[in-house]
Short mmCIF file of C-alpha atoms and ligand atoms in Angstrom, two decimals:
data_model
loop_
_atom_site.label_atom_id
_atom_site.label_comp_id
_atom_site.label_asym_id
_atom_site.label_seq_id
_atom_site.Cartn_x
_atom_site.Cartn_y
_atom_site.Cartn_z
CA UNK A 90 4.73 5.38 25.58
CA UNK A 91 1.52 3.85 27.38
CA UNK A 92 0.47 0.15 26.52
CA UNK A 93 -2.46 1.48 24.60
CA UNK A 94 0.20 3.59 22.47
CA UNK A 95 3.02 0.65 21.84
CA UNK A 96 -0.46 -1.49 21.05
CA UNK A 97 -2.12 1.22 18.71
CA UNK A 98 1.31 1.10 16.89
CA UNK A 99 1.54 -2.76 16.68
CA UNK A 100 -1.72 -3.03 15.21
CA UNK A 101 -1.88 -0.68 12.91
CA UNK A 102 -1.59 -1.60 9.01
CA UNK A 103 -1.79 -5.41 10.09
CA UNK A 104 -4.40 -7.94 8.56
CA UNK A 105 -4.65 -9.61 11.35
CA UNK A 106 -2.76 -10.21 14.70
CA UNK A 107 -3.39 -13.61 16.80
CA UNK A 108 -4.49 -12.61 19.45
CA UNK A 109 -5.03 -8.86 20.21
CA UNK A 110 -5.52 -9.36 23.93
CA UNK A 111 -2.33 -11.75 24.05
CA UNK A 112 -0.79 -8.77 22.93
CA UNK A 113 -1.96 -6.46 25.01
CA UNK A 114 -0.71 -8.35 27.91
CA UNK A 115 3.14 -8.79 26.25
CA UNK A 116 3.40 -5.06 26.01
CA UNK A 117 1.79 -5.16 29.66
CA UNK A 118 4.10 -7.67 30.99
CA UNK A 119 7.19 -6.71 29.26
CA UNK A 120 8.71 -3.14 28.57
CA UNK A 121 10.66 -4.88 25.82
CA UNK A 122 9.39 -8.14 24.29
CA UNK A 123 11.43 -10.23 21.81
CA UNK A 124 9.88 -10.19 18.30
CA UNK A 125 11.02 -11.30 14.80
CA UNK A 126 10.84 -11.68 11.00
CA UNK A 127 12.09 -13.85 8.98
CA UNK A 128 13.14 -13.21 5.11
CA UNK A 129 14.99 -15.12 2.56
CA UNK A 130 17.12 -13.18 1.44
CA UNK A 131 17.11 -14.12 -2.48
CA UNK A 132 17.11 -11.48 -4.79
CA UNK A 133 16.25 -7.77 -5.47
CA UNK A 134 13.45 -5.79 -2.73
CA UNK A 135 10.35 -5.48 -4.27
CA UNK A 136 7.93 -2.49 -2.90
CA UNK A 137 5.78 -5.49 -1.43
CA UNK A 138 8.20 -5.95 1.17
CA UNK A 139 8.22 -2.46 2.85
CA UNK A 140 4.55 -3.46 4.56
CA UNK A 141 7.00 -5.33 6.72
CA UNK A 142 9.57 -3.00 6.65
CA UNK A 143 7.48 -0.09 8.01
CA UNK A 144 5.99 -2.75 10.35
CA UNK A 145 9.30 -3.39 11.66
CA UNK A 146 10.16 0.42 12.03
CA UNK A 147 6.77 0.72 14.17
CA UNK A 148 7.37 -2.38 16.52
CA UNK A 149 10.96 -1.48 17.30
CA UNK A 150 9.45 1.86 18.14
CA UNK A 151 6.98 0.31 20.20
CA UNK A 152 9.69 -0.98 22.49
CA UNK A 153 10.12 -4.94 20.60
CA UNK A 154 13.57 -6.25 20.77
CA UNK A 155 13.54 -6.95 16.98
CA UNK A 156 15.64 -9.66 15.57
CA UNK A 157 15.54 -10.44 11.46
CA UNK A 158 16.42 -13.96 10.47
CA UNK A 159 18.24 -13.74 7.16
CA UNK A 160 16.63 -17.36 5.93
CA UNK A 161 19.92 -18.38 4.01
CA UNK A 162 19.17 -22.28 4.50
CA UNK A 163 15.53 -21.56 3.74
CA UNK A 164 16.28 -19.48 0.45
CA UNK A 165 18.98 -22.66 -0.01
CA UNK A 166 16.41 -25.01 0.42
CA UNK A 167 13.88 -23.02 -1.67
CA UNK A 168 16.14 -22.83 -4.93
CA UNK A 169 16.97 -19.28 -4.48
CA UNK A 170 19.72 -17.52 -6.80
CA UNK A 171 20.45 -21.22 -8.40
CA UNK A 172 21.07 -22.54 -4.49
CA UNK A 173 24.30 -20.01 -4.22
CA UNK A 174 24.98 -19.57 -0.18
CA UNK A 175 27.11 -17.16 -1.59
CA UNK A 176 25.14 -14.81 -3.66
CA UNK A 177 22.09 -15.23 -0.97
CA UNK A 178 24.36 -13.72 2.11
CA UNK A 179 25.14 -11.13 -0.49
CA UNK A 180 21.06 -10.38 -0.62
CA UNK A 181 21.19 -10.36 2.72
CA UNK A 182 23.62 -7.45 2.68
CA UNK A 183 21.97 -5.52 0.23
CA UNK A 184 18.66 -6.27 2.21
CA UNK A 185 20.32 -4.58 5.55
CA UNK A 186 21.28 -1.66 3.27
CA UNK A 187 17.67 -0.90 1.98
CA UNK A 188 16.58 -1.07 5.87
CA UNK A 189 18.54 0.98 6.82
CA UNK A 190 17.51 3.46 4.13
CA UNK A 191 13.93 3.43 4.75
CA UNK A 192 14.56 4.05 8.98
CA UNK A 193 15.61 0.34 10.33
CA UNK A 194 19.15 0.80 10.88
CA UNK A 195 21.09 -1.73 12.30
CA UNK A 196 21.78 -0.22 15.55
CA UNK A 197 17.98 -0.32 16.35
CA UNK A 198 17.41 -4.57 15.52
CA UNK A 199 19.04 -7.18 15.53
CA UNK A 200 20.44 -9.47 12.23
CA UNK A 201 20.72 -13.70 13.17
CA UNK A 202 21.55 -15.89 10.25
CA UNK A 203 19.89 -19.37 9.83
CA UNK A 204 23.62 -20.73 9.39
CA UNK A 205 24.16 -19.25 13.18
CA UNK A 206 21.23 -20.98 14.31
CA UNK A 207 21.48 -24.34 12.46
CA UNK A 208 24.76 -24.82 13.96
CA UNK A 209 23.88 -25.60 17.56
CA UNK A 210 22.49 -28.89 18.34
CA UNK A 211 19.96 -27.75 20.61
CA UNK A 212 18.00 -26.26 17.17
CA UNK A 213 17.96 -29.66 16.00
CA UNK A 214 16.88 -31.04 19.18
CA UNK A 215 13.88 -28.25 19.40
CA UNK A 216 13.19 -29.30 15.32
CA UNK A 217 12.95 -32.92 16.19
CA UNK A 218 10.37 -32.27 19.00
CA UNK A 219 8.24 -30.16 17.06
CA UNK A 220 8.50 -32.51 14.31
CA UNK A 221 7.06 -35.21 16.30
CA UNK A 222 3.64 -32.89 17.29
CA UNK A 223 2.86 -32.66 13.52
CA UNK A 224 1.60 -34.59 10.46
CA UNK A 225 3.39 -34.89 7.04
CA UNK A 226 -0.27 -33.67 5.75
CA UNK A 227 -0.26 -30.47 8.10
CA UNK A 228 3.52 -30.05 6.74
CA UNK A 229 2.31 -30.22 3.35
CA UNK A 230 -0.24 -27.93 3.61
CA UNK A 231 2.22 -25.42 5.10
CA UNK A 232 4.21 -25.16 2.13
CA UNK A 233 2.67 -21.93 0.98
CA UNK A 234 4.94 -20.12 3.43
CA UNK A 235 7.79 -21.04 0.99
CA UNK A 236 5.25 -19.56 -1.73
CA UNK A 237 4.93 -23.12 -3.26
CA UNK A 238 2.10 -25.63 -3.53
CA UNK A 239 1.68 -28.67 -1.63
CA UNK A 240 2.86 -30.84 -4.89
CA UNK A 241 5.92 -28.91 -5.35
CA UNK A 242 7.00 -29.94 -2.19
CA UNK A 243 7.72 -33.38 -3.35
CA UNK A 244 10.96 -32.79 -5.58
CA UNK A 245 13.22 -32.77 -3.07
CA UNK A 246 12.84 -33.44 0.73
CA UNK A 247 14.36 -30.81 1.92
CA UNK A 248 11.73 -28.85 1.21
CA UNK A 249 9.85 -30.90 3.95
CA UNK A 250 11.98 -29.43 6.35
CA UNK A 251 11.51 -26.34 6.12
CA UNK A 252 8.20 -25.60 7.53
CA UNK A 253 9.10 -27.14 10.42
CA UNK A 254 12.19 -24.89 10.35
CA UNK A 255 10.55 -21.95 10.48
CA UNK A 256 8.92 -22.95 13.26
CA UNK A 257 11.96 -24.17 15.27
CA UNK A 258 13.22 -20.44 14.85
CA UNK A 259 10.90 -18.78 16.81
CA UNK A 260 11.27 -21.41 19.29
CA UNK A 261 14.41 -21.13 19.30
CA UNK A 262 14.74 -17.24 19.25
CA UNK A 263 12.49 -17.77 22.51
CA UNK A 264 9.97 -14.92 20.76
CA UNK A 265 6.57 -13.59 22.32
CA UNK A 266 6.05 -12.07 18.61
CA UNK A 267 6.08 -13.58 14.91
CA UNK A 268 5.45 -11.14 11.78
CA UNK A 269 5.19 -11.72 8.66
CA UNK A 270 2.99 -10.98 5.88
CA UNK A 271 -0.66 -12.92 5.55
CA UNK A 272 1.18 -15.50 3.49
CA UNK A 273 3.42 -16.78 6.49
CA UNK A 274 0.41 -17.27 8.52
CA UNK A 275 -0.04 -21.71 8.47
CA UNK A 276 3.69 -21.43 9.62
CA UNK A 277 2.79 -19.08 13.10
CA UNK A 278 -0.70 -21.16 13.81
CA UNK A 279 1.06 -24.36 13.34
CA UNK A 280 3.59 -23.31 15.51
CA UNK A 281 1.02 -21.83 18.35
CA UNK A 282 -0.46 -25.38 18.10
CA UNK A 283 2.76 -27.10 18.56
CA UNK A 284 3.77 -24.66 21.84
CA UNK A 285 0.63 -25.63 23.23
CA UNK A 286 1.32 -29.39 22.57
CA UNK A 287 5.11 -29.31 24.19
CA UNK A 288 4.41 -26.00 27.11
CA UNK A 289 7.00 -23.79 24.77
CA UNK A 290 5.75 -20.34 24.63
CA UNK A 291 2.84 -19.35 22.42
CA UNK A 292 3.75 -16.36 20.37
CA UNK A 293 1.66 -13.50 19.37
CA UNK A 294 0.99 -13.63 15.32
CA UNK A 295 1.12 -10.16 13.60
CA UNK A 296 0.29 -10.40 9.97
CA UNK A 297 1.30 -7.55 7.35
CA UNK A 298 -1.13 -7.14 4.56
CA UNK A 299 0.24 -8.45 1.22
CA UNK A 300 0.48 -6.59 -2.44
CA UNK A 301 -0.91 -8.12 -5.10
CA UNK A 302 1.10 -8.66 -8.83
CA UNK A 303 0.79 -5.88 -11.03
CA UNK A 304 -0.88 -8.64 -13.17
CA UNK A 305 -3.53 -9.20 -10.66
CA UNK A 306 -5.11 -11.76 -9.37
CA UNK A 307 -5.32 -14.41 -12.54
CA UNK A 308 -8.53 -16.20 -11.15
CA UNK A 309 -5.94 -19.58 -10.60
CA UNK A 310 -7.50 -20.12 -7.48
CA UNK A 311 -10.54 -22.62 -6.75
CA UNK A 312 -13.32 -22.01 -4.14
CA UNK A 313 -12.61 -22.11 -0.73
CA UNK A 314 -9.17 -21.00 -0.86
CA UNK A 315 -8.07 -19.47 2.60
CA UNK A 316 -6.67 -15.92 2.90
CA UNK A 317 -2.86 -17.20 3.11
CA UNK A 318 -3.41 -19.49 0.50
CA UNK A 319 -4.73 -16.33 -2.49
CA UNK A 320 -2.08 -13.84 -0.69
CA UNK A 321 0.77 -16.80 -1.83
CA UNK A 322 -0.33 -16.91 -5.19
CA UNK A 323 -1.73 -13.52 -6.12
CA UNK A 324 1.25 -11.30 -4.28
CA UNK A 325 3.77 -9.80 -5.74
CA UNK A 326 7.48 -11.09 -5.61
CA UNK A 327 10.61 -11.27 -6.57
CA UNK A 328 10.76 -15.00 -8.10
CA UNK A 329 8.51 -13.22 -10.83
CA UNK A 330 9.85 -10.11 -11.87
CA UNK A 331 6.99 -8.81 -14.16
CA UNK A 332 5.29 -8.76 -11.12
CA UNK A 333 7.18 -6.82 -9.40
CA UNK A 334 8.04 -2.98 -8.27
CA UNK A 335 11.83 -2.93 -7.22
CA UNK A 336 12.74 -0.15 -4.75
CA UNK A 337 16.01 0.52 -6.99
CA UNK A 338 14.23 0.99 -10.16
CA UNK A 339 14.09 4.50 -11.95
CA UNK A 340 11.51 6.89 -11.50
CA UNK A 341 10.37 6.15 -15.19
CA UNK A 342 10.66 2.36 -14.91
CA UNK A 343 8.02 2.50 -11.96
CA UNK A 344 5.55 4.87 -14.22
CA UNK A 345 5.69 2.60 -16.75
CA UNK A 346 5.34 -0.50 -14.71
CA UNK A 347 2.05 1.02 -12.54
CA UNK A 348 0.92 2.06 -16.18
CA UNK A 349 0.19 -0.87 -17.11
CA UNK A 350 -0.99 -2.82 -14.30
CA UNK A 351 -4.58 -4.00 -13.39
CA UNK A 352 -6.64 -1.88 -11.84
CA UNK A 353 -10.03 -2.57 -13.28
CA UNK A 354 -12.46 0.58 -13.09
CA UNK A 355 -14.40 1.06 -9.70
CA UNK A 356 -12.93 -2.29 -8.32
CA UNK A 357 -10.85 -2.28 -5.33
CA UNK A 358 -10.60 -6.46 -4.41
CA UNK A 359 -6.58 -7.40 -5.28
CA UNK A 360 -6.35 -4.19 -7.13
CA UNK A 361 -2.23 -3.33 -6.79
CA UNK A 362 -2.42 0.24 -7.61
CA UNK A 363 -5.47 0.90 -4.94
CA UNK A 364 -3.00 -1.38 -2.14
CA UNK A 365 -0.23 0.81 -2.90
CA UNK A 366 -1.99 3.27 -1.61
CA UNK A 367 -3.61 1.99 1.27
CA UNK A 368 -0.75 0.08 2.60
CA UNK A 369 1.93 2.14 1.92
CA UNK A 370 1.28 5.50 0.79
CA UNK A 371 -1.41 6.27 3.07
CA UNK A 372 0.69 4.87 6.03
CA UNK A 373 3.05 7.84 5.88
CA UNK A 374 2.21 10.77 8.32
CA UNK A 375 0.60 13.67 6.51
CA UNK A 376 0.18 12.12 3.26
CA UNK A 377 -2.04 13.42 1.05
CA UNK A 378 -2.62 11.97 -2.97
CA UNK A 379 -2.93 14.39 -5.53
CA UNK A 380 -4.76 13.78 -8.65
CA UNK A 381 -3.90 16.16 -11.70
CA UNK A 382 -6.83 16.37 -14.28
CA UNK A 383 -7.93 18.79 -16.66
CA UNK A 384 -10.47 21.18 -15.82
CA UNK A 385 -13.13 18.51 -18.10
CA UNK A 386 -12.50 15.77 -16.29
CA UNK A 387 -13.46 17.41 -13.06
CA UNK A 388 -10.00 19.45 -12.38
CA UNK A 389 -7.19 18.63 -9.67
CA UNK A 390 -8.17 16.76 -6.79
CA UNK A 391 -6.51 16.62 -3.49
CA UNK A 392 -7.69 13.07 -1.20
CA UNK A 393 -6.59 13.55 2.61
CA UNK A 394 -6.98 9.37 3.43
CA UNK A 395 -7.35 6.09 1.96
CA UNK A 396 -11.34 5.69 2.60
CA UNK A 397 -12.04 8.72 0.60
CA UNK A 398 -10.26 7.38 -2.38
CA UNK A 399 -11.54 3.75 -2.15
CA UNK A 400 -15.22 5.73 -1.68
CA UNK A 401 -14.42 8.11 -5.25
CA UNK A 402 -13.05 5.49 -7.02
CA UNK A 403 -15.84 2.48 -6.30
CA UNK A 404 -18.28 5.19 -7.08
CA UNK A 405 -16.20 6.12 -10.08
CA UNK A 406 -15.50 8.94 -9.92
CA UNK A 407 -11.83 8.56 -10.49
CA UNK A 408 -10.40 7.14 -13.53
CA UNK A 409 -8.15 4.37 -13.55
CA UNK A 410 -5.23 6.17 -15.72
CA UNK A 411 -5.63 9.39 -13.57
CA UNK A 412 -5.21 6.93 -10.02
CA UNK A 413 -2.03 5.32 -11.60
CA UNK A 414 -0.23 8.56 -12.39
CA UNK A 415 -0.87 10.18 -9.26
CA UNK A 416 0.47 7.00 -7.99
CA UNK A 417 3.53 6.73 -9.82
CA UNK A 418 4.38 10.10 -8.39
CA UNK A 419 3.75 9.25 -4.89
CA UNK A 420 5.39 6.29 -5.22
CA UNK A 421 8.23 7.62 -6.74
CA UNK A 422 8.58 10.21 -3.99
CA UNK A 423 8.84 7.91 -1.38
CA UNK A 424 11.41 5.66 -3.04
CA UNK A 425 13.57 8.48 -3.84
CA UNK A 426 15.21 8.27 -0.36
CA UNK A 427 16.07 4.12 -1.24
CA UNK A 428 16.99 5.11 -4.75
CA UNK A 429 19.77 7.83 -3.34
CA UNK A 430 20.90 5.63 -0.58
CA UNK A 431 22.08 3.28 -2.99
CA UNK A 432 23.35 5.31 -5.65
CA UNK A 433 25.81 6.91 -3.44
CA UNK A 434 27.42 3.82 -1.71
CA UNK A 435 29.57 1.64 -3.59
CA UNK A 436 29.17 -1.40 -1.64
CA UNK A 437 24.70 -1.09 -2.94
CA UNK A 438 25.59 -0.47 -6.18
CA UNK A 439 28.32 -3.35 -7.15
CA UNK A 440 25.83 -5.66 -4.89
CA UNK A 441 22.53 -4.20 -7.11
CA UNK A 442 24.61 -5.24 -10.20
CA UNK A 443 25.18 -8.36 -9.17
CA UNK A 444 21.97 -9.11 -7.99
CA UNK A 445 20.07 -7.75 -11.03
CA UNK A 446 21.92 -10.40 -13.28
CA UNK A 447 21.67 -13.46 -11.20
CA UNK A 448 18.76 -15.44 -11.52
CA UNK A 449 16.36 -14.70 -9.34
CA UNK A 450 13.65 -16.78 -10.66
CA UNK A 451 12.68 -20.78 -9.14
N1 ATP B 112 3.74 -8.69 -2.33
C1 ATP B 112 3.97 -8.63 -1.04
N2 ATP B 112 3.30 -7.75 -0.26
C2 ATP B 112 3.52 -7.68 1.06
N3 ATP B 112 4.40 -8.48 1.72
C3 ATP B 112 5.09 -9.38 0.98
C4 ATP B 112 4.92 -9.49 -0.42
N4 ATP B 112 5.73 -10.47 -0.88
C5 ATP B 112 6.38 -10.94 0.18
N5 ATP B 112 6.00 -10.31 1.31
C6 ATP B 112 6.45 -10.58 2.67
O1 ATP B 112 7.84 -10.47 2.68
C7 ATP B 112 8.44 -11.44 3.53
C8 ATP B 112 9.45 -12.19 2.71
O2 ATP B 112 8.75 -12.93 1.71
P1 ATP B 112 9.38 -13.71 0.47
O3 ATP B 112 10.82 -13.97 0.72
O4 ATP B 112 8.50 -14.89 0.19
O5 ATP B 112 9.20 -12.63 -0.68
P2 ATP B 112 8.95 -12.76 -2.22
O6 ATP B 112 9.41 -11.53 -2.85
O7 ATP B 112 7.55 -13.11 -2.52
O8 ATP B 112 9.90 -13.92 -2.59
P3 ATP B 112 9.75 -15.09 -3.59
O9 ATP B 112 9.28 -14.53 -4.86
O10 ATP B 112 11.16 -15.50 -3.66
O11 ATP B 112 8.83 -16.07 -2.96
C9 ATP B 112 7.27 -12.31 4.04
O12 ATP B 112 6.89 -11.90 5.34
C10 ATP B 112 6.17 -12.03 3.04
O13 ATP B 112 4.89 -12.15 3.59
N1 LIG B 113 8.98 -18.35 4.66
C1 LIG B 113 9.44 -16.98 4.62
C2 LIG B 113 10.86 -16.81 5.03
C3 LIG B 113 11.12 -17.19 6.45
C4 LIG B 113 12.04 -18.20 6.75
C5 LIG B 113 12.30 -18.57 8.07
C6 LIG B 113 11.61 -17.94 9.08
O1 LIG B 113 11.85 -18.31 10.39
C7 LIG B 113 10.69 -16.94 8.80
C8 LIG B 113 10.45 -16.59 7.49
C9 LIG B 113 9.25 -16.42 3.21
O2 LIG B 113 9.17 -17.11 2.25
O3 LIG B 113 9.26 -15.27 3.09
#
């Protein structure tokens, strides 16, 4: 694969990747360049998260030496499943498992624990330089990478830490690439701003684009809100359930759920139904959306790429209940694959149970 192929690949499906040219010369300079996500691994997989997924799958095919941090400290640190280390290295397992079923297996990344990394000094060493480049303000404001707002991050201090945790792990992991979806993205700038301030290396940003709730966006946030900042609080996730699309759920459970969501006639801004099919649907090779309708409301239609359907729909000239059950469908379709892979192996299913009645929520 050429540069402008691994590149191409990189890039596509992203919101936004800091900078394009810096890439360009990591794929130029380096046949396989080190790049990472991290995760906290604290619950059930929502549908959100295979943006990232399928982002991972392309990098790794692009040549990156992938490495996924399981975030156990940061889920920890974040209240996750009631602050259990236990049950959140079990999500981590069942998180490799769903991977593996949607084409990341673990032969082609590489898994590193933030227990592994928090025991050697030097990470502390790294954390304490960083620390010293930034201001408890600029740490606050970074707090939506933990999905929380700057006020919450007053009720305990660990939660403090964490930002500038994040950022010690891709120091740390030496990386030319960070991903992550939009909602990550104060945690990658602030940590290209610290590089520059201590000569570390500057990684390459490469930002996934994020779901929205099946609820929608609410309207919660004021004017002026940045693009991380509405991603945090409009996206779907696992913390709230109703929210949420689970890759384990059955076929009807996922009807039911896209039934019902918001997708307001002819408008496509943080509409979760229209996303699913841009950033996921669409995105697999040869896909094509078929819309069932009787002969009176204009008769079967078959829509070859995303544009088309944003163009029919905005115009409207699709209905809203017709886009969601075509949806369900596809969507169903490609989670069969997940849904099988854990049915058939013990080790999914007694994790899924366990998982499902823990409490996921903050
Ligand atoms: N709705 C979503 N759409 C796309 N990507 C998402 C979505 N939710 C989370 N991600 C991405 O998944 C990765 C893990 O995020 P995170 O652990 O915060 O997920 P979450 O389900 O929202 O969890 P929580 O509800 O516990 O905050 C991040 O890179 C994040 O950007
Ligand atoms: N902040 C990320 C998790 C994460 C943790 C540590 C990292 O180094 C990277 C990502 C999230 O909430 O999804």
């Amino acid at each position: 694969m050429n540069v402008d192929e691994r590149l191409r690949l990189a890039i596509r499906n992203t919101s936004e990747v800091v900078t394009v040219e810096e890439l360009r010369k990591v794929f130029e300079e380096k046949e396989k360049p080190r790049g990472y996500l991290g995760f906290e691994p604290s619950g059930l997989v929502h549908v959100g998260w295979l943006v990232w997924m399928f982002k991972v799958r392309d990098l790794v095919e692009a040549g990156v030496d992938f490495y996924l941090l399981e975030a156990t400290w940061h889920a920890y640190i974040n209240d996750k499943l009631g602050g259990s280390l236990e049950l959140i290295r079990k999500a981590a397992r069942y998180t490799r498992i769903v991977l593996d079923a949607i084409g990341v297996p673990e032969g082609r990344v590489k898994y590193v624990d933030a227990e592994e990394l928090a025991s050697d000094k030097d990470y502390w060493g790294l954390l304490l330089r960083a620390a010293k480049q930034v201001s408890l303000a600029r740490v606050k404001r970074a707090l939506t990478i933990m999905g929380r707002r700057v006020d919450e991050g007053e009720t305990d201090f660990s939660k403090l830490i964490y930002p500038l945790m994040q950022v010690t792990d891709i120091f740390y992991l030496d990386l030319d690439i960070a991903v992550g979806g939009t909602d990550q993205r104060k945690a990658h700038m602030l940590t290209r701003d610290i590089a520059e301030k201590l000569g570390l290396k500057k990684p390459v940003a490469i930002h996934t684009p994020i779901i929205t709730g099946l609820q929608g966006p609410g309207g919660r946030m004021g004017a002026g809100a940045e693009i991380d900042e509405i991603a945090a609080e409009a996206k779907m996730s696992k913390s709230k359930p109703e929210t949420a699309i689970f890759v384990h759920e059955e076929a009807e459970a996922v009807e039911a759920k896209i039934m019902k969501a918001y997708c307001p006639p002819r408008i496509t801004e943080l509409n979760p139904v229209l996303e699913i099919n841009k950033y996921l649907l669409f995105q697999q090779q040869g896909f094509t959306l078929v819309i069932e309708r009787p002969e009176k409301y204009g008769g079967t239609i078959t829509v070859e790429d995303y544009p088309t359907l944003e163009r029919l729909y905005v115009e409207g000239r699709i209905h809203p209940l017709d886009l969601k059950k075509a949806t369900a469908s596809a969507l169903n379709k490609l989670l069969d694959n997940v849904r099988r892979r854990i049915s058939s192996d013990p080790d999914a299913r007694s994790l899924l149970e366990e998982l499902k009645t823990a409490r996921v929520t903050r």
